[in-house]
PDB file of C-alpha atoms and ligand atoms in Angstrom:
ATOM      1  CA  UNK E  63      26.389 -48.028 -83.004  1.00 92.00           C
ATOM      2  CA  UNK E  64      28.351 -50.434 -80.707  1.00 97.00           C
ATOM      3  CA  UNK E  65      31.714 -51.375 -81.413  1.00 97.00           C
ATOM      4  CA  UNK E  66      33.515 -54.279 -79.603  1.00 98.00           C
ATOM      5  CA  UNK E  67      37.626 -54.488 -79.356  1.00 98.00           C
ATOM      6  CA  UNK E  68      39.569 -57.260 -78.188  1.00 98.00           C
ATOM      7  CA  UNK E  69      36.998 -58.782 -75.940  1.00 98.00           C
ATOM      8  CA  UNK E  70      37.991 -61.806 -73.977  1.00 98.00           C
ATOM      9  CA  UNK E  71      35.728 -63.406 -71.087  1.00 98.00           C
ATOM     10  CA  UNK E  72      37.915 -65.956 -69.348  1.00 98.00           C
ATOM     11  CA  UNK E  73      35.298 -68.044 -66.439  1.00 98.00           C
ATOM     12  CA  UNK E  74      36.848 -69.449 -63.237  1.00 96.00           C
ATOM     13  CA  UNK E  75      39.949 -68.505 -64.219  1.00 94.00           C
ATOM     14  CA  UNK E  76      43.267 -70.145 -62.487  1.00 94.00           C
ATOM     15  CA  UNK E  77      40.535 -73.041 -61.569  1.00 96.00           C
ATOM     16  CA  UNK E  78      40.651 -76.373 -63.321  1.00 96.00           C
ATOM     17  CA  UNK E  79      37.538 -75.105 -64.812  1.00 95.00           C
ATOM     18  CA  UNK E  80      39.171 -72.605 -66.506  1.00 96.00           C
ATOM     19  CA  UNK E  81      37.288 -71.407 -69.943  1.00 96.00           C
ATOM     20  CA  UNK E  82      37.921 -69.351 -72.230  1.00 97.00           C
ATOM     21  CA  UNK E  83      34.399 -68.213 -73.462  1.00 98.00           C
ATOM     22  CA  UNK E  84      35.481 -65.072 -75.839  1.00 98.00           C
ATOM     23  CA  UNK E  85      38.891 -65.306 -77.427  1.00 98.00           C
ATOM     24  CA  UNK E  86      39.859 -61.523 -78.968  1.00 97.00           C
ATOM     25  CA  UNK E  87      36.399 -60.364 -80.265  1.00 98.00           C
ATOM     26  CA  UNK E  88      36.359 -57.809 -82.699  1.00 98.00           C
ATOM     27  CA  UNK E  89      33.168 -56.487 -83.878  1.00 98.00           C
ATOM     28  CA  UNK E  90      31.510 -53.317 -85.179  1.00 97.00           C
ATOM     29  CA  UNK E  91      27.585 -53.024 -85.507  1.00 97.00           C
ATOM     30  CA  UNK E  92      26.313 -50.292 -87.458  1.00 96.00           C
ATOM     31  CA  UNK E  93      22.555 -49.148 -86.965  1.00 95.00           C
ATOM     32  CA  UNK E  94      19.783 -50.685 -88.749  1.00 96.00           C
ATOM     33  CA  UNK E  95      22.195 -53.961 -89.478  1.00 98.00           C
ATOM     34  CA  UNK E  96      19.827 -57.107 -89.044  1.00 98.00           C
ATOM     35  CA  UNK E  97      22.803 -59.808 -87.824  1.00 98.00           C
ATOM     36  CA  UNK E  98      22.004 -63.054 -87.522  1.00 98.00           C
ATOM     37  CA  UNK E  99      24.107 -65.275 -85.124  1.00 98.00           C
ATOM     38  CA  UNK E 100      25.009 -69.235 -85.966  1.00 97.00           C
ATOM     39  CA  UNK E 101      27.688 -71.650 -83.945  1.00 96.00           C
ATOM     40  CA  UNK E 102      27.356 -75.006 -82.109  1.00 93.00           C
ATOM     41  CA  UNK E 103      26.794 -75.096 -78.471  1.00 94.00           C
ATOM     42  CA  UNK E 104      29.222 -73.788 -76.454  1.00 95.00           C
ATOM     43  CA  UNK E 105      30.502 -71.337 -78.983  1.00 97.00           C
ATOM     44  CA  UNK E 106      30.394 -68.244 -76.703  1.00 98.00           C
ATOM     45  CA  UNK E 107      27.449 -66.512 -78.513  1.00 98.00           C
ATOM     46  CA  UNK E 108      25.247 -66.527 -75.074  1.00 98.00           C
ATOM     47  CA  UNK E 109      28.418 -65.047 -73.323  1.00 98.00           C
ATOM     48  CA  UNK E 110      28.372 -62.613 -76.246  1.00 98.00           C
ATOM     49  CA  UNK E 111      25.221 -61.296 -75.363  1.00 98.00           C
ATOM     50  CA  UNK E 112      26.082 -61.359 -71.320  1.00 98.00           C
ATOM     51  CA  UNK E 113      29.049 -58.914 -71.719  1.00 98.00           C
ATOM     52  CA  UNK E 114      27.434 -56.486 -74.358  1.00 98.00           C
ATOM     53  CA  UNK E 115      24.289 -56.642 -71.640  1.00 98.00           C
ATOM     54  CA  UNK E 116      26.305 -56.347 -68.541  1.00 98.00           C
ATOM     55  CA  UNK E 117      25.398 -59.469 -67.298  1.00 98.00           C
ATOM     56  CA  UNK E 118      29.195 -60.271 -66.745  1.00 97.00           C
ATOM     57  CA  UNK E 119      32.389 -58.006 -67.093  1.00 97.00           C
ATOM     58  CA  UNK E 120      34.587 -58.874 -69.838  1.00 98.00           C
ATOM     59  CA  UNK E 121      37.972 -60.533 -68.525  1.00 98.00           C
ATOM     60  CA  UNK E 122      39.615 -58.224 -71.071  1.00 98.00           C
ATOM     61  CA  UNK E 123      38.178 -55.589 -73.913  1.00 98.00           C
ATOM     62  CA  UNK E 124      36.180 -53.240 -74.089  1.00 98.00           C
ATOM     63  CA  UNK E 125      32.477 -52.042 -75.509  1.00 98.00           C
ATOM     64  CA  UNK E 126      31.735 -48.944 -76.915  1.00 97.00           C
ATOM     65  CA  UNK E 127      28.466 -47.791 -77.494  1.00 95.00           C
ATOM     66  CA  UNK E 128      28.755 -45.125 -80.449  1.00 91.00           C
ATOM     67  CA  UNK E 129      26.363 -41.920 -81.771  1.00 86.00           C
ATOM     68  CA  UNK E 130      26.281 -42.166 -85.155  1.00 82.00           C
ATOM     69  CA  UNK E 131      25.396 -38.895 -85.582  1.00 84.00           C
ATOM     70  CA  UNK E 132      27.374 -37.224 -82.898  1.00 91.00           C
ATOM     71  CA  UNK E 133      30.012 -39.103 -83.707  1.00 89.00           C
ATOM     72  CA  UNK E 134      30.309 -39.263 -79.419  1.00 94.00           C
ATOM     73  CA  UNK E 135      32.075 -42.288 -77.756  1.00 96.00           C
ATOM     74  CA  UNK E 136      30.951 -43.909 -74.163  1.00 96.00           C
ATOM     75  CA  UNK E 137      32.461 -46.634 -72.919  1.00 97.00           C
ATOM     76  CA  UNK E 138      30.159 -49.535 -71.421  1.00 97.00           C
ATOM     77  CA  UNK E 139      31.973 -52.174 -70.528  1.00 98.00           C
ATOM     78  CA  UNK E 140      31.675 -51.598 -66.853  1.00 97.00           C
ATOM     79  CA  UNK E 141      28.260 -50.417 -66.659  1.00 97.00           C
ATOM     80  CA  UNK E 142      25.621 -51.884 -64.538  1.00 97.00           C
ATOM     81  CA  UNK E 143      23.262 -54.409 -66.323  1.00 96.00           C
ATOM     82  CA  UNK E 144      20.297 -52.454 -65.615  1.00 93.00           C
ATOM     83  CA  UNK E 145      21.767 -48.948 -66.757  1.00 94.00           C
ATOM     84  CA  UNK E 146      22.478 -50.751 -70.115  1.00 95.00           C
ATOM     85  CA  UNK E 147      19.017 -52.600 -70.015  1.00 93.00           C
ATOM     86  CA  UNK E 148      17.675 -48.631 -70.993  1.00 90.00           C
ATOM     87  CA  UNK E 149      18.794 -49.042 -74.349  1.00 93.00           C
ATOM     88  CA  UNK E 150      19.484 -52.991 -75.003  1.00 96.00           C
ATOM     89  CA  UNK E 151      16.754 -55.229 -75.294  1.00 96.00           C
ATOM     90  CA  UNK E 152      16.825 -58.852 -74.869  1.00 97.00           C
ATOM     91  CA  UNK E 153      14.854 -61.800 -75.409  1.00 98.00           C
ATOM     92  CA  UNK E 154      15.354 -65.290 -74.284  1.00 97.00           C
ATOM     93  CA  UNK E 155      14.414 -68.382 -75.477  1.00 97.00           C
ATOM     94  CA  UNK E 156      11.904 -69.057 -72.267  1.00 96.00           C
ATOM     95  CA  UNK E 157       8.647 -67.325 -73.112  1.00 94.00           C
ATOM     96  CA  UNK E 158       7.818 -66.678 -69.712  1.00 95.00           C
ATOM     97  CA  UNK E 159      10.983 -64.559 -68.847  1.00 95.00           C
ATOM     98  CA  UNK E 160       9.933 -61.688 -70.447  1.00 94.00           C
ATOM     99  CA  UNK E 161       6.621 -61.045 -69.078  1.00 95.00           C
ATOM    100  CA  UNK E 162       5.303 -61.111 -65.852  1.00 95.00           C
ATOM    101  CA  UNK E 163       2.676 -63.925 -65.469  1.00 96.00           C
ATOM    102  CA  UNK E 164       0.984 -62.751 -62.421  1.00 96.00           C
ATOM    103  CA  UNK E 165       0.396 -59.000 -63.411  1.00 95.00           C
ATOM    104  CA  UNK E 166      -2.433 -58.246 -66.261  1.00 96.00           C
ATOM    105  CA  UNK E 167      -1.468 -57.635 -69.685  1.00 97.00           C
ATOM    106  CA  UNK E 168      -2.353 -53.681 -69.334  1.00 96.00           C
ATOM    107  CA  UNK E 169       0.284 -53.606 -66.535  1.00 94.00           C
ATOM    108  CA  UNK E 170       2.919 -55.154 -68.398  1.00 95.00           C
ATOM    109  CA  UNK E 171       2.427 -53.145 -70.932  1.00 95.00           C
ATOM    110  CA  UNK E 172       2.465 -49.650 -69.310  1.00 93.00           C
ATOM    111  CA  UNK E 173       5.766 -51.215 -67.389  1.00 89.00           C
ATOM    112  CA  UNK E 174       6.657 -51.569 -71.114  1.00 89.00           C
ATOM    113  CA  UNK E 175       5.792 -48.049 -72.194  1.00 87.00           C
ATOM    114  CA  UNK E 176       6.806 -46.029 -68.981  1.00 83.00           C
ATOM    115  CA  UNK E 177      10.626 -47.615 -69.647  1.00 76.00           C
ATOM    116  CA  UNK E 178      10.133 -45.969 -73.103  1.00 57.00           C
ATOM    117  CA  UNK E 179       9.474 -42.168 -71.426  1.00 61.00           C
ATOM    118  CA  UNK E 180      12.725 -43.020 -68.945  1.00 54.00           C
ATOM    119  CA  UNK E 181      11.689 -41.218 -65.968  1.00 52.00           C
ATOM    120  CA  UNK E 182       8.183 -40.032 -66.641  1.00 59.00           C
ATOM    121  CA  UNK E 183       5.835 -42.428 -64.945  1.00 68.00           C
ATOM    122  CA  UNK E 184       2.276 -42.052 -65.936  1.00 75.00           C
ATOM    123  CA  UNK E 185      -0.667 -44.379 -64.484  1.00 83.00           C
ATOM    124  CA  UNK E 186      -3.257 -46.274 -67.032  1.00 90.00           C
ATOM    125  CA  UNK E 187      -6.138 -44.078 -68.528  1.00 93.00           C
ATOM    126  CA  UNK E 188      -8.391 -45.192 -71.481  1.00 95.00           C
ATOM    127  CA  UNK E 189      -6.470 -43.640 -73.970  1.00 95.00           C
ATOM    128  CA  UNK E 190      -3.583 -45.466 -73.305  1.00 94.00           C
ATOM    129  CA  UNK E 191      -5.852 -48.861 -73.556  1.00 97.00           C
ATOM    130  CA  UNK E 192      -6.980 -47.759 -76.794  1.00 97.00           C
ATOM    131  CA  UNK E 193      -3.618 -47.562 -77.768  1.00 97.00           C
ATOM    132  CA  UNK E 194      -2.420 -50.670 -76.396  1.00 97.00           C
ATOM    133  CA  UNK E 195      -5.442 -52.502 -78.220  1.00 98.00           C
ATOM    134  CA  UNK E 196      -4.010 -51.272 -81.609  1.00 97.00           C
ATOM    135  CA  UNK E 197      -0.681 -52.453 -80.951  1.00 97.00           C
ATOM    136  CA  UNK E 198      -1.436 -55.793 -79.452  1.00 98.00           C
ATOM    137  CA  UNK E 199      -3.754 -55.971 -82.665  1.00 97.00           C
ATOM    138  CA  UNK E 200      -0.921 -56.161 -84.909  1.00 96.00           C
ATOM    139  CA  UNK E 201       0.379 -59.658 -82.824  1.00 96.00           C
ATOM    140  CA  UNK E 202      -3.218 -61.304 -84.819  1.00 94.00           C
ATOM    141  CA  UNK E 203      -3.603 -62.822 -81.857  1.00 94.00           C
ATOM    142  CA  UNK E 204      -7.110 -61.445 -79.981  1.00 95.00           C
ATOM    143  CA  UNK E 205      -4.845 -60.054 -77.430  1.00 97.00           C
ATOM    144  CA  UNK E 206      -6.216 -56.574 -77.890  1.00 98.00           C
ATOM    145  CA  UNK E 207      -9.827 -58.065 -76.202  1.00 97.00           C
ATOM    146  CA  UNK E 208      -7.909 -59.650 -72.692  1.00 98.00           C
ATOM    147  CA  UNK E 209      -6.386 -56.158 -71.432  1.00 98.00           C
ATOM    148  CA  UNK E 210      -7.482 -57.247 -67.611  1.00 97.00           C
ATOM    149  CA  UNK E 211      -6.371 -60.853 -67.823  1.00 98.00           C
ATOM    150  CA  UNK E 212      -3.234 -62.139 -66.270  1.00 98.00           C
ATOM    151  CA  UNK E 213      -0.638 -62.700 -68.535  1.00 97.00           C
ATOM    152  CA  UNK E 214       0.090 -66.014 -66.671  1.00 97.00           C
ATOM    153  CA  UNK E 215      -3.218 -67.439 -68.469  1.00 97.00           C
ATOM    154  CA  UNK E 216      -1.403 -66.632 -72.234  1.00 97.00           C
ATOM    155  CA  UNK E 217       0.405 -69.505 -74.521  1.00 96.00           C
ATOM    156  CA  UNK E 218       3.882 -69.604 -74.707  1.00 96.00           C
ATOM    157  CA  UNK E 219       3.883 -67.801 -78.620  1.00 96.00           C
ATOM    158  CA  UNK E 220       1.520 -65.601 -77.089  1.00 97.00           C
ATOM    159  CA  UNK E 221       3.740 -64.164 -74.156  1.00 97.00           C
ATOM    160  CA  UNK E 222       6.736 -64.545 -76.879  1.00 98.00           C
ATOM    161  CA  UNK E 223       4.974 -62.110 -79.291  1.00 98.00           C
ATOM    162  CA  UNK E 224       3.442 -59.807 -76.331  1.00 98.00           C
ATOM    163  CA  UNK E 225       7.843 -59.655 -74.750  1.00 98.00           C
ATOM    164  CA  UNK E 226       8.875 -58.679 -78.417  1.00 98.00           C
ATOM    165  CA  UNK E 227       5.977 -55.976 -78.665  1.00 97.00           C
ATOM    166  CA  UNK E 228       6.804 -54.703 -75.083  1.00 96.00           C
ATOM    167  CA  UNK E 229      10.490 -54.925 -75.716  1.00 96.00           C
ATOM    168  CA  UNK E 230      10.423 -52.657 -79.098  1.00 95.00           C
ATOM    169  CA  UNK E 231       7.841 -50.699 -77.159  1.00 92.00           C
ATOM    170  CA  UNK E 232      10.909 -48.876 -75.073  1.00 88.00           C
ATOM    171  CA  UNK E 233      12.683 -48.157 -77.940  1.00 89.00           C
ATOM    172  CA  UNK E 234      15.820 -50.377 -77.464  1.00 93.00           C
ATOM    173  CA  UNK E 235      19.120 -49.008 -79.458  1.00 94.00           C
ATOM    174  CA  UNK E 236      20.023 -52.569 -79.991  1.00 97.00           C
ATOM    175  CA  UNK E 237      17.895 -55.795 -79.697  1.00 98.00           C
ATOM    176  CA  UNK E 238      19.266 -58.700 -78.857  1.00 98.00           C
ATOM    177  CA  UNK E 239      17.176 -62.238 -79.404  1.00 98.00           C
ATOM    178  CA  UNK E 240      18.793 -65.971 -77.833  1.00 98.00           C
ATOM    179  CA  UNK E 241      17.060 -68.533 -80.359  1.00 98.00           C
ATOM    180  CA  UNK E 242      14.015 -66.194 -79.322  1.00 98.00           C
ATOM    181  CA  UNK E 243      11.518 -68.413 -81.683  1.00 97.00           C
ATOM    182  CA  UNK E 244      13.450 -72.279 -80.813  1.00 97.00           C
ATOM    183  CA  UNK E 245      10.725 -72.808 -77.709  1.00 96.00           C
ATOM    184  CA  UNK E 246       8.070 -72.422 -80.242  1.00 97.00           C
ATOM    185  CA  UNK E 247       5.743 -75.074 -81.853  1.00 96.00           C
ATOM    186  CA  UNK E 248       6.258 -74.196 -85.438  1.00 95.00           C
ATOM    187  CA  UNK E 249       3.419 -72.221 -86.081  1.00 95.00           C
ATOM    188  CA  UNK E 250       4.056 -69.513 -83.242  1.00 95.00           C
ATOM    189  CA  UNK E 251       8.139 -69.610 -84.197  1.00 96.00           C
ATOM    190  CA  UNK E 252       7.324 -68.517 -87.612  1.00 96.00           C
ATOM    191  CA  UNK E 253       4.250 -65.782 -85.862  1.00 96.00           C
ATOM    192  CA  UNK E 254       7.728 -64.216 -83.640  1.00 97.00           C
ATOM    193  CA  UNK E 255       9.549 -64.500 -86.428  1.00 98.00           C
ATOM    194  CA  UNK E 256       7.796 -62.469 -89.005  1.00 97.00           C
ATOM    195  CA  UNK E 257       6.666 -59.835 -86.267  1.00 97.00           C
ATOM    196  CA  UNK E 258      10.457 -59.492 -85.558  1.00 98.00           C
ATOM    197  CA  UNK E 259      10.938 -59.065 -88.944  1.00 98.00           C
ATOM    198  CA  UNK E 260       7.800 -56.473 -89.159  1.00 97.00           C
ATOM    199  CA  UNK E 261       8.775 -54.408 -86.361  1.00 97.00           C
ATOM    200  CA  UNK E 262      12.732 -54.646 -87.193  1.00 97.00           C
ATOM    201  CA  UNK E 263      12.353 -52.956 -90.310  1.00 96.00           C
ATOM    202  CA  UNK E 264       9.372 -50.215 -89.256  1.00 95.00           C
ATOM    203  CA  UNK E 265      11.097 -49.191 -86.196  1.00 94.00           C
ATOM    204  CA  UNK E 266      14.715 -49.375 -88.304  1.00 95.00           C
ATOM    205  CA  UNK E 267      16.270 -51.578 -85.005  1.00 97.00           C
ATOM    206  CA  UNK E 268      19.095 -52.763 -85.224  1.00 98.00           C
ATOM    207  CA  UNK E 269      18.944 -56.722 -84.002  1.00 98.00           C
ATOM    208  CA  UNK E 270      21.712 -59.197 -83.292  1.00 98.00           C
ATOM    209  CA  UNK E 271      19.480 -62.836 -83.957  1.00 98.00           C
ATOM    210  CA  UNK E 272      21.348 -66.011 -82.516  1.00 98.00           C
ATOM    211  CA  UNK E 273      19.387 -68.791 -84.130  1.00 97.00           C
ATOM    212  CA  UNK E 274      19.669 -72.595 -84.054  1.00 94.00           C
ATOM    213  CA  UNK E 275      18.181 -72.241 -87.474  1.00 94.00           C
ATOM    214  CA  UNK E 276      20.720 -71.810 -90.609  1.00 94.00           C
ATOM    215  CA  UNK E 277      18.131 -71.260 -93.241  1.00 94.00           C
ATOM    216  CA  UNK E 278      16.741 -68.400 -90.996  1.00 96.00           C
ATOM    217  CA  UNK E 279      20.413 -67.054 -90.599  1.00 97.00           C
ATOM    218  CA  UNK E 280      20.985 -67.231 -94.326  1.00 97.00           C
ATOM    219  CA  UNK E 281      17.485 -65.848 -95.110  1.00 96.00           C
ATOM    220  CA  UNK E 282      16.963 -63.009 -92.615  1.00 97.00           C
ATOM    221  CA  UNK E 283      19.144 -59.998 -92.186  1.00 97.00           C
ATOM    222  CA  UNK E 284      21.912 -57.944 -93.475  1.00 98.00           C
ATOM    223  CA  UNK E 285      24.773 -59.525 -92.153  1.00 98.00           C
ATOM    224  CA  UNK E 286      25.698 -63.303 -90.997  1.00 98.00           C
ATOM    225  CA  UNK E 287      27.812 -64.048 -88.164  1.00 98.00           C
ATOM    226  CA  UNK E 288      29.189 -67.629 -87.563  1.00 97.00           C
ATOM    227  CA  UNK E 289      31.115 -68.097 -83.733  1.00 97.00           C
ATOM    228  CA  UNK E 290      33.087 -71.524 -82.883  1.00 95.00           C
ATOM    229  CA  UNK E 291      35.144 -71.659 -79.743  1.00 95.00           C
ATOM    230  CA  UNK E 292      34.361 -68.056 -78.791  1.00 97.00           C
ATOM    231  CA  UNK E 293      35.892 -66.457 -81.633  1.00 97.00           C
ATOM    232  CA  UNK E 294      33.848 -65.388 -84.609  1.00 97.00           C
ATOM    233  CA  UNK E 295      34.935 -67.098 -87.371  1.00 96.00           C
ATOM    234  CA  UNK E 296      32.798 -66.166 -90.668  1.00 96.00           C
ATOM    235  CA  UNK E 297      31.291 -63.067 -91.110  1.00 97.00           C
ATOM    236  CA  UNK E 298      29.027 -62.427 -94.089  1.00 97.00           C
ATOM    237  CA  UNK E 299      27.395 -59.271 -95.729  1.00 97.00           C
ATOM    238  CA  UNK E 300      24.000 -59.178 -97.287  1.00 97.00           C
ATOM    239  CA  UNK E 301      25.621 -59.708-100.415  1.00 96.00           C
ATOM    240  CA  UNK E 302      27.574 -62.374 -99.578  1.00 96.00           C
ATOM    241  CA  UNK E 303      25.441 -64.710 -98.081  1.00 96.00           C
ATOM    242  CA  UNK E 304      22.612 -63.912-100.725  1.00 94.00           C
ATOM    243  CA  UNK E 305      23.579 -66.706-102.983  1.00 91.00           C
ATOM    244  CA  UNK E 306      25.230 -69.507-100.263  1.00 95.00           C
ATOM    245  CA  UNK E 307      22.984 -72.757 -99.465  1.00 95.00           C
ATOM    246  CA  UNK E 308      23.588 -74.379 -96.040  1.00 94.00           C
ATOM    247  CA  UNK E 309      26.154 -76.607 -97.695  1.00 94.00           C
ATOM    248  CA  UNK E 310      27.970 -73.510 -98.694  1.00 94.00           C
ATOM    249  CA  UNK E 311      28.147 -72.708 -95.031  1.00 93.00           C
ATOM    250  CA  UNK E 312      29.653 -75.806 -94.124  1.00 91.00           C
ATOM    251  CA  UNK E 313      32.244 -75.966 -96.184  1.00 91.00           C
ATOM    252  CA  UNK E 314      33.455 -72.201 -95.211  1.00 90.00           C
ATOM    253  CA  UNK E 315      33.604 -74.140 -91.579  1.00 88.00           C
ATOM    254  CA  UNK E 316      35.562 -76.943 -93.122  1.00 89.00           C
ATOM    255  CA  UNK E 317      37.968 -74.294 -94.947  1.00 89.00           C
ATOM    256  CA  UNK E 318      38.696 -72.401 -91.969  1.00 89.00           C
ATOM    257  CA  UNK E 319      38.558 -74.985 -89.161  1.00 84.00           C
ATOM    258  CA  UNK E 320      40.311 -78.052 -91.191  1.00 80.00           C
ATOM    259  CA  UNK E 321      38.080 -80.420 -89.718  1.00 74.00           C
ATOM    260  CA  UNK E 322      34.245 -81.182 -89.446  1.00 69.00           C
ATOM    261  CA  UNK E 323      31.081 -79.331 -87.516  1.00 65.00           C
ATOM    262  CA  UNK E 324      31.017 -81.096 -84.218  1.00 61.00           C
ATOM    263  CA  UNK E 325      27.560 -80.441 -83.260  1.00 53.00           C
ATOM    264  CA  UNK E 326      25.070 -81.747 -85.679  1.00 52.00           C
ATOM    265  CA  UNK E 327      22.370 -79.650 -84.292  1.00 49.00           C
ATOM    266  CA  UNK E 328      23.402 -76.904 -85.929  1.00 58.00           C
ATOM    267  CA  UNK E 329      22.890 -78.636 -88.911  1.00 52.00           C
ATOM    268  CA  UNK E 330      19.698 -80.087 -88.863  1.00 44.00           C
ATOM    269  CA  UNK E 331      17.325 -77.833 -88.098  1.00 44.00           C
ATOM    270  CA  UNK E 332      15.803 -76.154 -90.868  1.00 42.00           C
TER     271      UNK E 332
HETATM  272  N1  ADP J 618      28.288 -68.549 -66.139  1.00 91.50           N
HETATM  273  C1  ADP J 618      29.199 -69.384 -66.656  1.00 91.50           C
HETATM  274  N2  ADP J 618      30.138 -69.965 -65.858  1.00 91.50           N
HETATM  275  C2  ADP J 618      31.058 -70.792 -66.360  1.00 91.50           C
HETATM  276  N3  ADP J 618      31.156 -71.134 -67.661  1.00 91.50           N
HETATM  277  C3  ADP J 618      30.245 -70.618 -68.505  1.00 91.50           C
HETATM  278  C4  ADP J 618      29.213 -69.723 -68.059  1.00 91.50           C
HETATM  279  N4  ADP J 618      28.472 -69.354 -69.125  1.00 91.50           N
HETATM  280  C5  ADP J 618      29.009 -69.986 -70.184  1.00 91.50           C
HETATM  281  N5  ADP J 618      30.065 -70.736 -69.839  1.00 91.50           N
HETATM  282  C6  ADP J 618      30.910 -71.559 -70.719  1.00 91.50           C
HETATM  283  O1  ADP J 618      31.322 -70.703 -71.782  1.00 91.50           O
HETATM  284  C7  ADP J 618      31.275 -71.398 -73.020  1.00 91.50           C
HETATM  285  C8  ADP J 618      30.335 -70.661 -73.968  1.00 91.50           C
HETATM  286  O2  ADP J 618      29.002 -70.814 -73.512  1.00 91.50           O
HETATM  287  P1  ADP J 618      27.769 -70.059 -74.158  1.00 91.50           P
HETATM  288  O3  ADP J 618      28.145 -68.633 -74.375  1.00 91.50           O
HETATM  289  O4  ADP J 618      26.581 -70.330 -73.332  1.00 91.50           O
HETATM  290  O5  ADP J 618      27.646 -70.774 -75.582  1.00 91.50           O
HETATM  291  P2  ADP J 618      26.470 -70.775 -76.660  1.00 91.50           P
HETATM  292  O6  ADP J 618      25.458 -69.754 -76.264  1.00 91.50           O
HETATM  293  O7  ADP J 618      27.144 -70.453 -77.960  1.00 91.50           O
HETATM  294  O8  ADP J 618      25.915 -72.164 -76.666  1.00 91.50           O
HETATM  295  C9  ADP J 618      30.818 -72.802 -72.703  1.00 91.50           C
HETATM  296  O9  ADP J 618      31.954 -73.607 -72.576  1.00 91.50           O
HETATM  297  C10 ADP J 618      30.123 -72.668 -71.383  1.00 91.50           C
HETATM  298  O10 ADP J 618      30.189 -73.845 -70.641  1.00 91.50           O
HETATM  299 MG1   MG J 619      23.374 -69.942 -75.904  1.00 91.50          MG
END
């Protein structure tokens, strides 16, 4: 459904700052893949997710967003963030990015739905509440009963599970999630993390994950993706990764990068 050739980002370049964030990424993501994201810091998986979102232009490359279907091509890679932000969702790890704190919760949600109809815009009626207290029943959180309250007054897992509802609520094409659970205490990262896994596989999205979190990677999704100085350098199948531990893992890193992780953070969260 999106297919990415040759993609380079290059920031402050002639500068003594120059970096080189993407290095010739080549990547193909077919619909309904579940891909889970790993690499230290500074790896170039955020940048990643800038240039397939339109938050920068790629130095080089390009991004094609592809109808399965159809079989129809449309280029991307220059299109405004907020064109693209009709059919790519993302969430951040801040919890409080992807609501809005000072509006009440049936606001953000018919913000959520409307973006779902494209142009329509319809104004709040009862049936709609009914519906929204069915869907925010499925978060198990009581949210269904605080419809007029500001979502400014809700927990951090709280507003994380009410962004991912509201996010598959417009019907992204592709959902992207930064280390969407890592600002979590442990109970509400593992809440996210099975509703993302719920609503992943009854709305058949297809998700790229980037997670801090290598037993996550290795147990989640259909496909594992491992970046290190902006290139990708592992890139796993269902079937591959089925049987590899977390030592498994780093060893491929040894293999291909002759020397050791550098960031131990990677490593030690479980
Ligand atoms: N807006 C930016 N301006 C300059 N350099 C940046 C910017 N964003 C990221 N970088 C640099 O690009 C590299 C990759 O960063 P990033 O994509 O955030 O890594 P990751 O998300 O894997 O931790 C890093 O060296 C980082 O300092
Ligand atoms: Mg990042």
């Amino acid at each position: 459904m999106i297919r990415i050739e040759d993609l380079s980002m290059v920031f402050s370049p002639g500068t003594p700052d120059e970096r080189l964030a993407l290095k010739n990424i080549n990547l193909s993501v077919r619909h309904g893949e579940f891909i889970t994201i790993i690499g230290s810091n500074g790896a170039g998986k955020t940048t990643l997710y800038n240039v397939i979102s339109g938050t920068f232009i790629p130095t080089s490359g390009k991004i094609i967003l592809l109808n399965e279907e159809t079989g129809k091509e449309h280029d991307i890679t220059k299109d405004k963030e907020y064109k693209r932000a009709r059919y790519i969702g993302r969430i951040f790890q801040n919890p409080l990015l992807g609501t809005a704190g000072n509006m009440a919760l049936e606001h953000n949600l018919l913000i959520a739905r409307n973006k779902g109809y494209k142009s329509l815009k319809i104004s709040l009626n009862n049936k709609m509440r009914a519906d929204f207290r069915n869907k925010l029943s499925i978060l198990g959180m009581g949210l269904e009963n605080r419809l007029g309250d500001n979502v400014g007054l809700f927990s951090g897992g709280q507003r994380q599970a009410l962004t991912l509802l509201m996010t598959v609520m417009s019907r992204p094409a592709l959902l992207l999630l930064d280390e969407h659970t890592a600002a979590l205490d442990p109970h509400n990262a593992e809440l996210v993390m099975n509703l993302t896994l719920r609503f992943a596989k009854e709305f058949n999205l297809t998700v790229m994950m980037i997670t801090h979190n290598m037993a996550h990677a290795l147990k989640y999704g259909t496909r594992l993706l491992m970046m290190d100085g902006g290139e990708i350098i592992l890139d796993l199948s269902e079937e591959e990764k089925r049987n590899m531990t977390q030592e498994d893992i780093i060893q491929r890193f040894r293999d291909i990068k002759h020397s050791d992780l550098q960031n131990d953070e990677m490593l030690l969260i479980n």
